[in-house]
């Protein structure tokens, strides 16, 4: 399994209803995107970090390992905003408002990424997928997603094993060997994916498979206190941001 | 290549979501029809999606010395057709956002449009076009994967240029800026993905030809074709 999903399965909020966590985590993300980046970004990021490291109980090191990936993409993506192309200053010049735009973008993306991480670190994907049918997603699409989720992890494990075996047989020593090994790895994944699907199909056929994959969904009741607290937090963030913006900007 | 969470302004995020929706709905309908007609397809499609997810996690060497990963959309579109690939690609993007913190939920529409819609359709279009001219399979596969990859990055450049127009030259300048940055790394990567896809297809022709025949990518030849015709 992947580290974020492992953390989600062991999360303190694991048994909370996914809708509660979606309202809070994705609400924080939407708030970060919709509010002005300054002072909205730092406020939303601080509130999300406080929830992540406090009540949600996510370990700081785990959070940093997951967060540094989107952060790296954000920094790389913000760099082009520092430069302007064409115009009187020459073919490439420093954009007059470039640093401000880049900083605003970084604030917005960092805060928004933390909101998604709050949801991902507390809600296993296996809890979300079966509930999507009630949200209007066609059942066959959800079934395919469930199979993808289950087989995906097995395939990732199998790919890691094959990669280790290739390395042990000097399959990564030169560029040509590396290409051969990669192609072999991708082809092996294809063959194993289809083989697993065929075996799953035989197993399910023996149990009277009628086209619907029924899975047990862990029961969870909505906590109105949690929902109210989440709505209050989001409302407070919006109010404080707009007030501060009106006062100082 | 994935546009990160929160990178796009709200209006752009919503607009790309709206632009992607008809394709995703069309793909979901095609997939639902297929599963209702053949219930066992659920597992095959799930396996196909898992393969796409794993393919996008493979690291390929880049000419610049660094590593990147294939989009997998070209191979996916050739094997499973673009409408199905749109759904599988969108689910893959959702998993990447939630399990790998790669991409995002507010940018899911934009990423789906470039990676699960434009890329697969362009790659599949080139593949079918070349097939009509009786170009050898491996050449069609190379160009299918190459264009799927390249179009994905071109559309991403357009999306970024629309969201962040250049202060001096507007959209064209921003497109040149983002396109230029992508071109340095992505043209070699598109060539790499094309080559990798050819190598994968060659191995699949040796080890899983029956699956490729079932998917309509390869044809039965010799004795196998005669046996099938006799049936």
Coordinates of C-alpha atoms in Angstrom, one line a residue:
Chain A
X1 CA 0.0 0.0 0.0
X2 CA 1.0 3.6 -0.4
X3 CA 2.1 5.6 2.6
X4 CA -0.8 8.0 2.6
X5 CA -3.3 5.2 2.4
X6 CA -1.6 3.3 5.2
X7 CA -1.7 6.4 7.4
X8 CA -5.4 6.9 6.5
X9 CA -6.3 3.3 7.5
X10 CA -4.6 3.9 10.9
X11 CA -5.9 7.5 11.3
X12 CA -7.6 8.7 14.5
X13 CA -10.4 9.9 12.3
X14 CA -10.6 6.6 10.3
X15 CA -14.1 5.8 11.6
X16 CA -15.6 9.3 11.0
X17 CA -18.0 9.6 8.1
X18 CA -16.1 10.5 4.9
X19 CA -18.6 13.3 4.2
X20 CA -17.5 15.0 7.4
X21 CA -13.9 14.9 6.4
X22 CA -14.7 15.9 2.8
X23 CA -16.5 19.0 4.1
X24 CA -13.6 20.0 6.2
X25 CA -10.6 19.0 4.0
X26 CA -12.0 19.8 0.6
X27 CA -13.8 22.9 2.1
X28 CA -10.4 24.2 3.2
X29 CA -9.0 23.5 -0.3
X30 CA -11.9 25.4 -2.0
X31 CA -11.5 28.2 0.6
X32 CA -7.8 28.5 -0.2
X33 CA -8.4 28.6 -3.9
X34 CA -11.4 31.0 -3.7
X35 CA -10.1 33.5 -1.1
X36 CA -7.4 36.2 -1.9
X37 CA -4.0 34.5 -1.5
X38 CA -2.9 37.2 1.0
X39 CA -3.9 36.9 3.7
X40 CA -6.2 33.9 2.9
X41 CA -3.4 31.5 2.0
X42 CA -1.4 31.7 5.3
X43 CA -4.6 31.7 7.4
X44 CA -6.0 28.6 5.7
X45 CA -2.6 26.8 5.7
X46 CA -2.2 27.6 9.4
X47 CA -5.7 26.3 10.3
X48 CA -5.2 23.2 8.2
X49 CA -1.8 22.4 9.7
X50 CA -3.3 22.9 13.2
X51 CA -6.1 20.4 12.4
X52 CA -3.7 17.9 10.7
X53 CA -1.1 17.9 13.5
X54 CA -3.7 18.3 16.3
X55 CA -7.1 16.6 16.3
X56 CA -6.4 14.5 13.2
X57 CA -3.2 13.2 14.7
X58 CA -1.1 13.1 11.5
X59 CA 2.6 12.6 12.2
X60 CA 4.7 15.7 11.2
X61 CA 7.3 13.7 9.3
X62 CA 4.7 11.7 7.3
X63 CA 3.0 15.0 6.4
X64 CA 6.2 16.6 5.3
X65 CA 7.1 13.6 3.1
X66 CA 3.7 13.9 1.4
X67 CA 3.7 17.7 1.2
X68 CA 7.1 18.2 -0.2
X69 CA 6.0 16.6 -3.5
X70 CA 3.3 19.1 -4.4
X71 CA 5.5 21.9 -2.9
X72 CA 8.3 21.0 -5.3
X73 CA 5.8 21.2 -8.3
X74 CA 4.4 24.5 -7.0
X75 CA 7.9 26.1 -6.7
X76 CA 8.9 24.8 -10.2
X77 CA 5.6 26.0 -11.6
X78 CA 5.8 29.5 -10.0
X79 CA 9.3 30.2 -11.4
X80 CA 8.1 31.1 -15.0
X81 CA 5.9 33.9 -13.5
X82 CA 9.1 35.7 -12.5
X83 CA 9.9 36.4 -16.1
X84 CA 8.2 38.3 -19.0
X85 CA 8.6 37.4 -22.7
X86 CA 8.8 40.2 -25.3
X87 CA 8.0 43.8 -24.8
X88 CA 10.3 46.9 -24.6
X89 CA 12.6 45.3 -22.0
X90 CA 13.9 42.6 -24.4
X91 CA 13.1 39.1 -25.3
X92 CA 13.2 37.9 -21.7
X93 CA 13.1 40.2 -18.7
X94 CA 12.1 40.1 -15.1
X95 CA 8.3 40.6 -14.8
X96 CA 7.5 43.8 -12.8
X97 CA 5.0 42.0 -10.5
X98 CA 6.5 38.6 -11.0
X99 CA 7.7 37.9 -7.4
X100 CA 4.3 39.0 -6.0
X101 CA 2.4 36.7 -8.4
X102 CA 4.7 33.8 -7.7
X103 CA 4.4 34.3 -4.0
X104 CA 0.6 34.5 -4.2
X105 CA 0.6 31.3 -6.3
X106 CA 2.8 29.5 -3.8
X107 CA 0.6 30.6 -0.9
X108 CA -2.6 29.4 -2.7
X109 CA -1.2 26.0 -3.9
X110 CA 0.4 25.2 -0.5
X111 CA -2.8 25.9 1.4
X112 CA -4.9 24.1 -1.1
X113 CA -2.6 21.0 -1.1
X114 CA -2.7 20.8 2.7
X115 CA -6.6 20.7 2.6
X116 CA -6.5 17.7 0.2
X117 CA -3.8 16.0 2.4
X118 CA -6.1 16.4 5.4
X119 CA -8.8 14.5 3.6
X120 CA -6.3 11.9 2.1
X121 CA -4.5 11.3 5.5
X122 CA -7.8 10.6 7.3
X123 CA -9.9 8.8 4.7
X124 CA -8.9 5.6 3.0
X125 CA -9.9 5.5 -0.7
X126 CA -11.7 2.2 0.0
X127 CA -14.1 4.1 2.3
X128 CA -14.9 6.7 -0.3
X129 CA -15.4 4.6 -3.5
X130 CA -18.5 2.5 -2.5
X131 CA -20.2 5.7 -1.2
X132 CA -19.8 7.3 -4.6
X133 CA -22.8 5.3 -6.0
X134 CA -25.1 7.2 -3.6
X135 CA -23.5 10.5 -5.0
X136 CA -24.7 9.5 -8.5
X137 CA -21.6 7.9 -10.0
X138 CA -22.7 4.8 -12.1
X139 CA -22.2 1.6 -10.2
X140 CA -20.1 -0.1 -13.0
X141 CA -17.7 2.9 -12.9
X142 CA -17.3 2.5 -9.1
X143 CA -16.8 -1.2 -9.5
X144 CA -14.1 -0.7 -12.1
X145 CA -12.4 1.9 -9.7
X146 CA -12.6 -0.6 -6.9
X147 CA -10.9 -3.3 -9.0
X148 CA -8.3 -0.8 -10.1
X149 CA -7.6 0.2 -6.5
X150 CA -7.2 -3.5 -5.3
X151 CA -5.2 -4.7 -8.3
X152 CA -3.1 -1.5 -8.4
X153 CA -1.5 -2.2 -5.1
X154 CA -0.8 -5.8 -6.0
X155 CA 0.7 -4.7 -9.3
X156 CA 2.9 -2.0 -7.6
X157 CA 4.3 -4.7 -5.2
X158 CA 4.9 -7.0 -8.1
X159 CA 6.6 -4.2 -10.1
X160 CA 8.9 -3.5 -7.1
X161 CA 9.8 -7.2 -6.9
X162 CA 10.5 -7.5 -10.6
X163 CA 12.6 -4.3 -10.5
X164 CA 14.7 -5.7 -7.6
X165 CA 15.2 -8.9 -9.5
X166 CA 16.2 -7.0 -12.7
X167 CA 18.7 -5.0 -10.7
X168 CA 20.2 -8.2 -9.1
X169 CA 20.7 -9.6 -12.6
X170 CA 22.5 -6.4 -13.7
X171 CA 19.5 -5.2 -15.6
X172 CA 20.2 -1.6 -14.7
X173 CA 23.9 -1.3 -15.5
X174 CA 23.7 0.4 -18.8
X175 CA 21.3 2.6 -20.8
X176 CA 20.4 -0.3 -23.2
X177 CA 19.9 -2.7 -20.4
X178 CA 17.8 -0.2 -18.5
X179 CA 15.5 0.3 -21.5
X180 CA 15.1 -3.5 -21.9
X181 CA 14.4 -3.9 -18.2
X182 CA 11.8 -1.1 -18.3
X183 CA 10.0 -2.5 -21.3
X184 CA 10.0 -6.0 -19.6
X185 CA 8.7 -4.4 -16.5
X186 CA 5.8 -2.7 -18.3
X187 CA 5.0 -5.8 -20.3
X188 CA 5.1 -8.0 -17.1
X189 CA 2.7 -5.6 -15.4
X190 CA 0.3 -5.9 -18.4
X191 CA 0.4 -9.7 -18.4
X192 CA 0.1 -10.0 -14.6
X193 CA -2.9 -7.5 -14.5
X194 CA -4.8 -9.5 -17.1
X195 CA -3.8 -12.8 -15.4
X196 CA -5.1 -11.5 -12.1
X197 CA -8.3 -10.3 -13.7
X198 CA -8.9 -13.7 -15.3
X199 CA -8.3 -15.5 -12.0
X200 CA -10.5 -13.1 -10.1
X201 CA -13.2 -13.6 -12.7
X202 CA -13.0 -17.4 -12.3
X203 CA -13.2 -17.1 -8.5
X204 CA -16.2 -14.7 -8.7
X205 CA -17.9 -16.9 -11.3
X206 CA -17.7 -19.8 -8.8
X207 CA -19.5 -17.6 -6.2
X208 CA -22.4 -16.7 -8.5
X209 CA -21.0 -13.3 -9.8
X210 CA -23.8 -11.4 -11.4
X211 CA -22.0 -8.3 -12.4
X212 CA -22.1 -6.3 -9.2
X213 CA -19.2 -6.3 -6.8
X214 CA -20.8 -6.0 -3.3
X215 CA -18.4 -4.8 -0.6
X216 CA -19.0 -4.2 3.1
X217 CA -19.0 -0.5 3.8
X218 CA -17.9 0.4 7.3
X219 CA -20.9 2.0 9.0
X220 CA -20.5 5.6 10.1
X221 CA -23.0 8.2 11.3
X222 CA -22.7 11.8 10.5
X223 CA -21.7 13.9 13.5
X224 CA -23.6 17.2 13.3
X225 CA -21.2 18.7 15.9
X226 CA -18.3 17.9 13.6
X227 CA -20.1 19.3 10.6
X228 CA -21.1 22.5 12.5
X229 CA -17.5 23.0 13.8
X230 CA -16.1 22.5 10.3
X231 CA -18.6 25.0 8.8
X232 CA -17.7 27.5 11.7
X233 CA -14.0 27.1 10.9
X234 CA -14.5 27.7 7.2
X235 CA -16.8 30.7 7.9
X236 CA -14.3 32.2 10.4
X237 CA -11.5 31.8 7.8
X238 CA -13.6 33.6 5.2
X239 CA -14.6 36.4 7.5
X240 CA -11.2 37.0 9.0
X241 CA -9.6 37.0 5.5
X242 CA -12.0 39.5 4.0
X243 CA -11.9 41.7 7.1
X244 CA -8.1 41.8 7.1
X245 CA -8.0 42.4 3.4
X246 CA -10.5 45.3 3.8
X247 CA -8.4 46.8 6.7
X248 CA -4.9 46.6 5.3
X249 CA -5.0 46.2 1.5
Chain B
X1 CA 2.9 17.5 -16.2
X2 CA 0.1 17.3 -13.6
X3 CA -1.2 20.8 -12.7
X4 CA -0.8 20.9 -8.9
X5 CA -3.6 21.5 -6.4
X6 CA -4.8 25.1 -6.3
X7 CA -2.5 26.1 -9.2
X8 CA -5.4 27.3 -11.4
X9 CA -7.6 30.3 -10.5
X10 CA -11.2 29.2 -9.5
X11 CA -12.8 30.2 -12.8
X12 CA -10.3 28.3 -14.8
X13 CA -10.6 25.2 -12.6
X14 CA -14.4 25.2 -13.0
X15 CA -14.2 25.9 -16.8
X16 CA -11.9 22.9 -17.4
X17 CA -14.1 20.8 -15.2
X18 CA -17.1 21.7 -17.4
X19 CA -15.1 21.1 -20.6
X20 CA -14.0 17.6 -19.4
X21 CA -17.5 16.6 -18.1
X22 CA -19.1 15.6 -21.5
X23 CA -16.1 13.4 -22.4
X24 CA -16.1 11.7 -19.0
X25 CA -19.9 11.2 -19.0
X26 CA -19.6 9.8 -22.6
X27 CA -16.8 7.4 -21.4
X28 CA -18.8 6.4 -18.3
X29 CA -21.8 5.6 -20.5
X30 CA -19.7 3.5 -22.9
X31 CA -18.1 1.7 -19.9
X32 CA -21.5 1.1 -18.3
X33 CA -22.9 -0.3 -21.5
X34 CA -19.9 -2.6 -21.9
X35 CA -20.2 -3.8 -18.3
X36 CA -23.9 -4.4 -18.6
X37 CA -23.5 -6.4 -21.8
X38 CA -20.5 -8.3 -20.5
X39 CA -20.3 -8.3 -16.7
X40 CA -16.9 -10.0 -16.7
X41 CA -15.5 -6.8 -18.4
X42 CA -15.5 -5.1 -14.9
X43 CA -12.4 -7.1 -14.0
X44 CA -10.7 -6.7 -17.3
X45 CA -11.3 -2.9 -17.3
X46 CA -10.2 -2.7 -13.7
X47 CA -7.0 -4.6 -14.6
X48 CA -6.5 -2.2 -17.5
X49 CA -6.9 0.8 -15.2
X50 CA -4.5 -0.7 -12.7
X51 CA -2.0 -1.2 -15.5
X52 CA -2.4 2.5 -16.5
X53 CA -1.9 3.5 -12.9
X54 CA 1.3 1.4 -12.6
X55 CA 2.6 2.5 -16.0
X56 CA 2.4 6.1 -14.9
X57 CA 4.5 5.2 -11.8
X58 CA 7.4 3.8 -13.9
X59 CA 10.4 6.0 -14.1
X60 CA 12.0 6.4 -17.6
X61 CA 15.4 7.9 -18.2
X62 CA 15.3 11.4 -19.8
X63 CA 17.9 12.8 -22.2
X64 CA 18.6 15.6 -19.8
X65 CA 19.9 13.0 -17.3
X66 CA 16.9 13.2 -15.0
X67 CA 14.0 10.8 -14.8
X68 CA 10.4 11.2 -15.6
X69 CA 7.4 8.9 -15.9
X70 CA 5.3 8.0 -19.0
X71 CA 1.8 9.2 -19.2
X72 CA 0.7 5.8 -20.5
X73 CA -2.2 7.4 -22.3
X74 CA -1.0 6.5 -25.8
X75 CA -0.7 2.8 -25.0
X76 CA -3.9 2.9 -23.0
X77 CA -5.8 4.5 -25.9
X78 CA -4.5 2.1 -28.4
X79 CA -5.3 -0.9 -26.2
X80 CA -8.6 0.2 -24.7
X81 CA -10.0 3.0 -27.0
X82 CA -10.2 6.7 -26.0
X83 CA -13.7 6.8 -24.4
X84 CA -12.8 4.0 -21.9
X85 CA -9.4 5.5 -21.5
X86 CA -11.0 8.8 -20.5
X87 CA -12.7 7.2 -17.5
X88 CA -9.7 5.0 -16.6
X89 CA -7.4 8.1 -16.9
X90 CA -9.7 10.2 -14.8
X91 CA -9.9 7.5 -12.1
X92 CA -6.1 7.2 -12.3
X93 CA -5.7 11.0 -11.8
X94 CA -8.1 10.9 -8.8
X95 CA -6.0 8.1 -7.2
X96 CA -2.8 10.0 -7.9
X97 CA -4.2 13.1 -6.2
X98 CA -5.4 11.2 -3.2
X99 CA -2.7 8.5 -2.8
X100 CA 0.4 10.2 -4.2
X101 CA -0.4 14.0 -3.6
X102 CA 0.3 14.3 -7.4
X103 CA -2.1 16.6 -9.3
X104 CA -5.2 17.8 -7.4
X105 CA -8.9 17.8 -7.0
X106 CA -9.6 21.4 -8.0
X107 CA -7.3 20.8 -11.0
X108 CA -8.8 17.3 -11.8
X109 CA -10.9 18.8 -14.7
X110 CA -7.8 20.5 -16.3
X111 CA -5.6 17.4 -15.8
X112 CA -8.3 15.1 -17.1
X113 CA -8.7 17.3 -20.2
X114 CA -5.0 17.2 -21.1
X115 CA -4.1 13.6 -20.0
X116 CA -7.3 11.6 -20.2
X117 CA -9.0 13.3 -23.2
X118 CA -6.8 15.3 -25.5
X119 CA -3.7 13.1 -25.3
X120 CA -5.5 9.7 -25.8
X121 CA -7.7 11.1 -28.6
X122 CA -4.8 12.6 -30.4
X123 CA -2.6 9.5 -30.0
X124 CA -5.4 7.2 -31.1
X125 CA -6.2 9.5 -34.1
X126 CA -2.6 9.3 -35.3
X127 CA -2.5 5.6 -34.7
X128 CA -5.7 5.0 -36.7
X129 CA -4.6 7.3 -39.5
X130 CA -1.3 5.6 -40.0
X131 CA -3.0 2.2 -39.8
X132 CA -5.2 3.2 -42.7
X133 CA -2.0 3.7 -44.8
X134 CA -0.8 0.2 -43.9
X135 CA 2.1 1.5 -41.9
X136 CA 3.8 -1.2 -39.9
X137 CA 2.2 -1.7 -36.4
X138 CA 5.3 -0.7 -34.4
X139 CA 5.6 2.6 -36.3
X140 CA 1.9 3.4 -35.7
X141 CA 2.4 2.5 -32.0
X142 CA 5.5 4.8 -31.8
X143 CA 3.7 7.8 -33.3
X144 CA 0.5 7.1 -31.4
X145 CA 2.4 7.2 -28.0
X146 CA 4.6 10.1 -29.2
X147 CA 1.7 12.3 -30.1
X148 CA -0.4 11.3 -27.1
X149 CA 2.4 12.5 -24.9
X150 CA 3.2 15.6 -26.8
X151 CA -0.4 16.8 -27.1
X152 CA -0.9 16.2 -23.4
X153 CA 2.0 18.7 -22.7
X154 CA 0.8 21.1 -25.4
X155 CA -2.7 21.3 -23.9
X156 CA -1.1 21.7 -20.4
X157 CA 0.9 24.6 -21.8
X158 CA -2.3 26.2 -23.2
X159 CA -4.0 25.7 -19.9
X160 CA -1.2 27.4 -18.0
X161 CA -0.8 30.2 -20.5
X162 CA -4.6 31.0 -20.3
X163 CA -4.4 31.1 -16.5
X164 CA -1.2 33.1 -16.3
X165 CA -0.9 35.4 -19.4
X166 CA 2.5 37.1 -19.8
X167 CA 2.5 40.7 -18.4
X168 CA 4.1 42.0 -21.7
X169 CA 2.9 39.8 -24.5
X170 CA -0.3 38.2 -23.0
X171 CA -1.4 34.7 -24.0
X172 CA 1.0 34.2 -26.9
X173 CA 4.0 35.1 -24.8
X174 CA 2.9 32.9 -22.0
X175 CA 2.3 30.0 -24.4
X176 CA 5.8 30.5 -25.8
X177 CA 7.2 30.6 -22.2
X178 CA 5.4 27.5 -20.9
X179 CA 5.7 25.7 -24.2
X180 CA 9.4 26.5 -24.4
X181 CA 10.0 25.2 -20.9
X182 CA 8.1 22.0 -21.6
X183 CA 9.7 21.5 -25.0
X184 CA 13.2 21.2 -23.5
X185 CA 12.2 18.2 -21.4
X186 CA 9.0 16.9 -23.0
X187 CA 10.0 16.4 -26.6
X188 CA 12.8 14.0 -25.6
X189 CA 10.4 12.4 -23.1
X190 CA 7.7 12.0 -25.8
X191 CA 10.4 10.2 -28.0
X192 CA 11.3 8.1 -24.9
X193 CA 7.7 7.2 -24.3
X194 CA 7.2 6.3 -27.9
X195 CA 10.3 4.0 -27.9
X196 CA 9.2 2.4 -24.6
X197 CA 5.7 1.8 -25.9
X198 CA 7.2 0.1 -28.9
X199 CA 9.3 -2.2 -26.8
X200 CA 6.3 -3.0 -24.5
X201 CA 4.2 -3.8 -27.6
X202 CA 6.9 -6.1 -29.0
X203 CA 7.0 -8.0 -25.8
X204 CA 3.2 -8.2 -25.6
X205 CA 3.1 -9.5 -29.2
X206 CA 5.3 -12.4 -28.0
X207 CA 3.7 -13.1 -24.6
X208 CA 0.1 -11.9 -24.8
X209 CA -0.9 -12.0 -28.4
X210 CA -4.3 -13.5 -27.6
X211 CA -5.1 -10.5 -25.3
X212 CA -4.1 -8.1 -28.1
X213 CA -6.3 -9.9 -30.6
X214 CA -9.2 -9.7 -28.2
X215 CA -8.6 -6.0 -27.8
X216 CA -8.5 -5.6 -31.6
X217 CA -4.9 -4.4 -31.7
X218 CA -3.3 -7.4 -33.4
X219 CA -4.7 -9.9 -35.9
X220 CA -4.5 -13.7 -35.8
X221 CA -2.0 -15.0 -38.4
X222 CA -1.3 -18.4 -39.9
X223 CA -2.7 -21.5 -38.3
X224 CA -4.5 -19.6 -35.5
X225 CA -6.4 -17.5 -38.1
X226 CA -7.4 -20.6 -40.0
X227 CA -8.6 -22.3 -36.8
X228 CA -10.6 -19.2 -35.9
X229 CA -12.1 -18.9 -39.4
X230 CA -13.1 -22.6 -39.3
X231 CA -15.0 -22.0 -36.0

